[in-house]
């Protein structure tokens, strides 16, 4: 029987631990460092960026499989490190992790293999970037090349806003080295859609789709966040759109092979879709959050078995089975998120939720027999139901029973 180590501390990691704990093959789930909700498994006080500490723990505990949640350890080469010491770990190596750690790397790859994406230019000098702005209309998107904890993308509606964003990154080093290179990109119209896929030795095996809600305010207004709600599946795809997405996946596979990459792990593709024409917004190299929180409840297959086959190179689409129900999730946020917010607010009402609710903790602590807030995104309230309307009713009725000071959430998740 297997020991699993999940690296990370958010709702995605709680969902992964929750799903692994249901496997008949798994006896122990560790989460490092975890959060208040993952105390029911076994939290390990090692930060996700402490690669040597995680390696030492995995070796001492004879962990059979490690799953990497966040992007930082992947970009720093945790997969290469674990594999060099003979440990089994799920995620792309450091070379492939550049698809998330460098937006320029991804954009150049997309362009080279004729994969539809927004027109772009890359700059590392403020004056040159100012001149480059004249090649774009507004709104325009300014992206810091690196990770920037998900905060390095600015949608600018005027030249003044764009110049401020460029100055922040290239002159004032707002994001340090992660923002020393910027990508200026045309703004794409349409609806966003997320596709997660297992990648087994460069073969892409898609999961069902999910719709994320990134902006903090209702009606998709306000600044981008890490995601404040999601649902799966989205059933509005046409035959033409599905064919166009499949063509994109084929070109990505071709690119992996032509570049002599070895991609094993999870690939998250963010699309912007306009009139059945998808364009790639971004790649992430790990499970999406909050998409994971609506996909894993719908997954009818054993997650441990899927990942084992993926690592071994013999995963097929038939190995991944889905429940018919819709899963919808709304995230409860701290007041002020995605900017400044306070921590330590006492959470009440979690013992009053219906059995249909699947609750994942994003940013909580458990101390002195109570949960307190410990992040901008605090809780993910999810459920499975026959329809999106029924799922919405269940989720929002139960949210009314939860309280913490300053709690904020969007009331329109799933209404697009």
PDB file of C-alpha atoms in Angstrom, residues 3-163:
ATOM      1  CA  UNK A   3       2.304   6.619   0.768  1.00  0.00           C
ATOM      2  CA  UNK A   4       1.547   9.837  -1.078  1.00  0.00           C
ATOM      3  CA  UNK A   5       3.125  13.267  -0.579  1.00  0.00           C
ATOM      4  CA  UNK A   6       1.178  16.269  -1.891  1.00  0.00           C
ATOM      5  CA  UNK A   7       3.247  19.458  -2.032  1.00  0.00           C
ATOM      6  CA  UNK A   8       1.429  22.755  -1.495  1.00  0.00           C
ATOM      7  CA  UNK A   9      -0.990  24.556   0.798  1.00  0.00           C
ATOM      8  CA  UNK A  10      -4.093  25.585  -1.177  1.00  0.00           C
ATOM      9  CA  UNK A  11      -7.489  24.346  -2.266  1.00  0.00           C
ATOM     10  CA  UNK A  12      -5.944  22.437  -5.153  1.00  0.00           C
ATOM     11  CA  UNK A  13      -3.748  20.473  -2.747  1.00  0.00           C
ATOM     12  CA  UNK A  14      -6.690  19.803  -0.425  1.00  0.00           C
ATOM     13  CA  UNK A  15      -8.641  18.452  -3.417  1.00  0.00           C
ATOM     14  CA  UNK A  16      -5.728  16.233  -4.458  1.00  0.00           C
ATOM     15  CA  UNK A  17      -5.291  14.858  -0.940  1.00  0.00           C
ATOM     16  CA  UNK A  18      -9.061  14.287  -0.696  1.00  0.00           C
ATOM     17  CA  UNK A  19      -9.105  12.337  -3.964  1.00  0.00           C
ATOM     18  CA  UNK A  20      -6.009  10.266  -3.158  1.00  0.00           C
ATOM     19  CA  UNK A  21      -7.474   9.343   0.229  1.00  0.00           C
ATOM     20  CA  UNK A  22     -10.346   7.602  -1.600  1.00  0.00           C
ATOM     21  CA  UNK A  23      -7.992   5.223  -3.429  1.00  0.00           C
ATOM     22  CA  UNK A  24      -7.852   1.609  -2.338  1.00  0.00           C
ATOM     23  CA  UNK A  25      -4.128   1.692  -3.145  1.00  0.00           C
ATOM     24  CA  UNK A  26      -3.276   4.550  -0.741  1.00  0.00           C
ATOM     25  CA  UNK A  27      -2.731   4.140   3.006  1.00  0.00           C
ATOM     26  CA  UNK A  28      -1.187   7.504   3.937  1.00  0.00           C
ATOM     27  CA  UNK A  29      -1.436  11.036   2.520  1.00  0.00           C
ATOM     28  CA  UNK A  30       1.043  13.690   3.633  1.00  0.00           C
ATOM     29  CA  UNK A  31       0.567  17.354   2.700  1.00  0.00           C
ATOM     30  CA  UNK A  32       3.499  19.776   2.899  1.00  0.00           C
ATOM     31  CA  UNK A  33       2.890  22.291   4.307  1.00  0.00           C
ATOM     32  CA  UNK A  34      -0.907  21.927   3.991  1.00  0.00           C
ATOM     33  CA  UNK A  35      -3.581  24.079   5.603  1.00  0.00           C
ATOM     34  CA  UNK A  36      -6.314  23.859   8.217  1.00  0.00           C
ATOM     35  CA  UNK A  37      -8.450  21.594   6.058  1.00  0.00           C
ATOM     36  CA  UNK A  38      -5.701  19.071   5.344  1.00  0.00           C
ATOM     37  CA  UNK A  39      -5.045  18.454   9.061  1.00  0.00           C
ATOM     38  CA  UNK A  40      -7.330  15.418   8.671  1.00  0.00           C
ATOM     39  CA  UNK A  41      -4.573  13.799   6.628  1.00  0.00           C
ATOM     40  CA  UNK A  42      -1.085  14.607   7.922  1.00  0.00           C
ATOM     41  CA  UNK A  43       0.404  18.056   7.471  1.00  0.00           C
ATOM     42  CA  UNK A  44       4.181  18.274   7.302  1.00  0.00           C
ATOM     43  CA  UNK A  45       5.825  21.565   8.285  1.00  0.00           C
ATOM     44  CA  UNK A  46       8.003  21.900   5.190  1.00  0.00           C
ATOM     45  CA  UNK A  47       7.472  24.750   2.733  1.00  0.00           C
ATOM     46  CA  UNK A  48       6.844  23.943  -0.933  1.00  0.00           C
ATOM     47  CA  UNK A  49      10.019  25.804  -1.922  1.00  0.00           C
ATOM     48  CA  UNK A  50      12.256  23.837   0.488  1.00  0.00           C
ATOM     49  CA  UNK A  51      13.318  21.268  -2.083  1.00  0.00           C
ATOM     50  CA  UNK A  52      16.039  19.686   0.039  1.00  0.00           C
ATOM     51  CA  UNK A  53      13.717  19.397   3.038  1.00  0.00           C
ATOM     52  CA  UNK A  54      11.030  17.758   0.925  1.00  0.00           C
ATOM     53  CA  UNK A  55      13.561  15.352  -0.567  1.00  0.00           C
ATOM     54  CA  UNK A  56      14.839  14.375   2.875  1.00  0.00           C
ATOM     55  CA  UNK A  57      11.304  13.780   4.155  1.00  0.00           C
ATOM     56  CA  UNK A  58      10.299  11.718   1.112  1.00  0.00           C
ATOM     57  CA  UNK A  59      13.369   9.525   1.495  1.00  0.00           C
ATOM     58  CA  UNK A  60      13.012   9.059   5.255  1.00  0.00           C
ATOM     59  CA  UNK A  61       9.296   8.218   5.007  1.00  0.00           C
ATOM     60  CA  UNK A  62       9.774   6.020   1.912  1.00  0.00           C
ATOM     61  CA  UNK A  63       7.116   8.008   0.052  1.00  0.00           C
ATOM     62  CA  UNK A  64       5.937   6.071  -3.005  1.00  0.00           C
ATOM     63  CA  UNK A  65       4.605   8.996  -5.050  1.00  0.00           C
ATOM     64  CA  UNK A  66       4.973  12.772  -4.768  1.00  0.00           C
ATOM     65  CA  UNK A  67       2.533  15.189  -6.436  1.00  0.00           C
ATOM     66  CA  UNK A  68       3.594  18.804  -6.933  1.00  0.00           C
ATOM     67  CA  UNK A  69       0.784  21.339  -6.606  1.00  0.00           C
ATOM     68  CA  UNK A  70       2.282  24.825  -7.113  1.00  0.00           C
ATOM     69  CA  UNK A  71       4.504  26.076  -9.907  1.00  0.00           C
ATOM     70  CA  UNK A  72       7.475  27.357  -7.893  1.00  0.00           C
ATOM     71  CA  UNK A  73       9.034  23.991  -6.960  1.00  0.00           C
ATOM     72  CA  UNK A  74       8.539  22.764 -10.535  1.00  0.00           C
ATOM     73  CA  UNK A  75      10.319  25.793 -11.984  1.00  0.00           C
ATOM     74  CA  UNK A  76      13.175  25.247  -9.517  1.00  0.00           C
ATOM     75  CA  UNK A  77      13.648  21.641 -10.616  1.00  0.00           C
ATOM     76  CA  UNK A  78      12.097  19.511  -7.886  1.00  0.00           C
ATOM     77  CA  UNK A  79      11.228  16.788 -10.416  1.00  0.00           C
ATOM     78  CA  UNK A  80      14.838  16.585 -11.628  1.00  0.00           C
ATOM     79  CA  UNK A  81      16.043  16.468  -7.998  1.00  0.00           C
ATOM     80  CA  UNK A  82      13.683  13.692  -6.885  1.00  0.00           C
ATOM     81  CA  UNK A  83      14.300  11.592  -9.990  1.00  0.00           C
ATOM     82  CA  UNK A  84      18.062  11.916  -9.516  1.00  0.00           C
ATOM     83  CA  UNK A  85      17.560  10.270  -6.102  1.00  0.00           C
ATOM     84  CA  UNK A  86      15.349   7.492  -7.469  1.00  0.00           C
ATOM     85  CA  UNK A  87      12.038   8.879  -6.174  1.00  0.00           C
ATOM     86  CA  UNK A  88       8.791   8.777  -8.157  1.00  0.00           C
ATOM     87  CA  UNK A  89       7.312  12.238  -8.655  1.00  0.00           C
ATOM     88  CA  UNK A  90       4.543  13.589 -10.885  1.00  0.00           C
ATOM     89  CA  UNK A  91       5.222  16.799 -12.762  1.00  0.00           C
ATOM     90  CA  UNK A  92       7.290  18.203 -15.622  1.00  0.00           C
ATOM     91  CA  UNK A  93      11.034  18.596 -15.347  1.00  0.00           C
ATOM     92  CA  UNK A  94      12.703  21.998 -15.057  1.00  0.00           C
ATOM     93  CA  UNK A  95      13.108  22.387 -18.824  1.00  0.00           C
ATOM     94  CA  UNK A  96       9.410  21.823 -19.481  1.00  0.00           C
ATOM     95  CA  UNK A  97       8.400  23.933 -16.473  1.00  0.00           C
ATOM     96  CA  UNK A  98       9.554  26.946 -18.502  1.00  0.00           C
ATOM     97  CA  UNK A  99       6.147  26.806 -20.191  1.00  0.00           C
ATOM     98  CA  UNK A 100       4.872  28.486 -17.050  1.00  0.00           C
ATOM     99  CA  UNK A 101       7.948  30.183 -15.624  1.00  0.00           C
ATOM    100  CA  UNK A 102       8.594  32.146 -18.849  1.00  0.00           C
ATOM    101  CA  UNK A 103       5.799  33.678 -20.889  1.00  0.00           C
ATOM    102  CA  UNK A 104       8.291  34.481 -23.650  1.00  0.00           C
ATOM    103  CA  UNK A 105       9.314  30.809 -23.835  1.00  0.00           C
ATOM    104  CA  UNK A 106       5.682  29.799 -24.304  1.00  0.00           C
ATOM    105  CA  UNK A 107       4.822  32.540 -26.802  1.00  0.00           C
ATOM    106  CA  UNK A 108       7.855  31.709 -28.926  1.00  0.00           C
ATOM    107  CA  UNK A 109       6.893  28.018 -28.859  1.00  0.00           C
ATOM    108  CA  UNK A 110       3.315  28.816 -29.899  1.00  0.00           C
ATOM    109  CA  UNK A 111       4.481  31.011 -32.743  1.00  0.00           C
ATOM    110  CA  UNK A 112       7.049  28.504 -33.977  1.00  0.00           C
ATOM    111  CA  UNK A 113       4.514  25.680 -34.211  1.00  0.00           C
ATOM    112  CA  UNK A 114       1.714  27.820 -35.674  1.00  0.00           C
ATOM    113  CA  UNK A 115      -0.529  27.512 -32.641  1.00  0.00           C
ATOM    114  CA  UNK A 116      -3.097  30.338 -32.541  1.00  0.00           C
ATOM    115  CA  UNK A 117      -2.296  32.940 -29.886  1.00  0.00           C
ATOM    116  CA  UNK A 118      -2.402  36.704 -29.391  1.00  0.00           C
ATOM    117  CA  UNK A 119       0.049  38.863 -31.373  1.00  0.00           C
ATOM    118  CA  UNK A 120       2.928  39.901 -29.101  1.00  0.00           C
ATOM    119  CA  UNK A 121       6.306  41.596 -28.746  1.00  0.00           C
ATOM    120  CA  UNK A 122       8.978  41.105 -26.082  1.00  0.00           C
ATOM    121  CA  UNK A 123      11.049  43.851 -24.417  1.00  0.00           C
ATOM    122  CA  UNK A 124      13.636  44.235 -21.687  1.00  0.00           C
ATOM    123  CA  UNK A 125      14.116  48.004 -22.037  1.00  0.00           C
ATOM    124  CA  UNK A 126      11.561  50.629 -20.988  1.00  0.00           C
ATOM    125  CA  UNK A 127      12.178  53.084 -23.843  1.00  0.00           C
ATOM    126  CA  UNK A 128      11.971  50.321 -26.441  1.00  0.00           C
ATOM    127  CA  UNK A 129       8.766  49.032 -24.855  1.00  0.00           C
ATOM    128  CA  UNK A 130       7.271  52.531 -25.053  1.00  0.00           C
ATOM    129  CA  UNK A 131       7.912  52.580 -28.783  1.00  0.00           C
ATOM    130  CA  UNK A 132       6.554  49.046 -29.079  1.00  0.00           C
ATOM    131  CA  UNK A 133       3.251  50.134 -27.551  1.00  0.00           C
ATOM    132  CA  UNK A 134       2.481  52.122 -30.677  1.00  0.00           C
ATOM    133  CA  UNK A 135       2.001  48.801 -32.531  1.00  0.00           C
ATOM    134  CA  UNK A 136      -0.990  47.880 -30.346  1.00  0.00           C
ATOM    135  CA  UNK A 137      -4.506  49.211 -29.798  1.00  0.00           C
ATOM    136  CA  UNK A 138      -6.313  49.370 -26.465  1.00  0.00           C
ATOM    137  CA  UNK A 139      -7.017  47.565 -24.299  1.00  0.00           C
ATOM    138  CA  UNK A 140      -3.592  45.939 -24.326  1.00  0.00           C
ATOM    139  CA  UNK A 141      -2.093  43.279 -22.080  1.00  0.00           C
ATOM    140  CA  UNK A 142       1.254  43.769 -20.298  1.00  0.00           C
ATOM    141  CA  UNK A 143       2.804  40.598 -18.870  1.00  0.00           C
ATOM    142  CA  UNK A 144       5.891  40.163 -16.738  1.00  0.00           C
ATOM    143  CA  UNK A 145       7.811  37.224 -18.170  1.00  0.00           C
ATOM    144  CA  UNK A 146       8.157  35.285 -14.908  1.00  0.00           C
ATOM    145  CA  UNK A 147       5.790  33.777 -12.366  1.00  0.00           C
ATOM    146  CA  UNK A 148       5.147  36.787 -10.077  1.00  0.00           C
ATOM    147  CA  UNK A 149       2.766  34.705  -7.939  1.00  0.00           C
ATOM    148  CA  UNK A 150       0.080  35.087 -10.595  1.00  0.00           C
ATOM    149  CA  UNK A 151       0.062  38.897 -10.346  1.00  0.00           C
ATOM    150  CA  UNK A 152       2.247  39.849 -13.300  1.00  0.00           C
ATOM    151  CA  UNK A 153      -0.520  40.384 -15.883  1.00  0.00           C
ATOM    152  CA  UNK A 154      -2.092  43.829 -16.335  1.00  0.00           C
ATOM    153  CA  UNK A 155      -4.922  44.676 -18.729  1.00  0.00           C
ATOM    154  CA  UNK A 156      -4.405  48.321 -19.692  1.00  0.00           C
ATOM    155  CA  UNK A 157      -7.230  50.421 -21.148  1.00  0.00           C
ATOM    156  CA  UNK A 158      -5.156  53.486 -22.015  1.00  0.00           C
ATOM    157  CA  UNK A 159      -1.641  54.507 -22.913  1.00  0.00           C
ATOM    158  CA  UNK A 160      -1.193  56.008 -19.455  1.00  0.00           C
ATOM    159  CA  UNK A 161      -2.076  52.707 -17.778  1.00  0.00           C
ATOM    160  CA  UNK A 162       0.234  50.783 -20.116  1.00  0.00           C
ATOM    161  CA  UNK A 163       3.161  53.122 -19.503  1.00  0.00           C
TER     162      UNK A 163
END
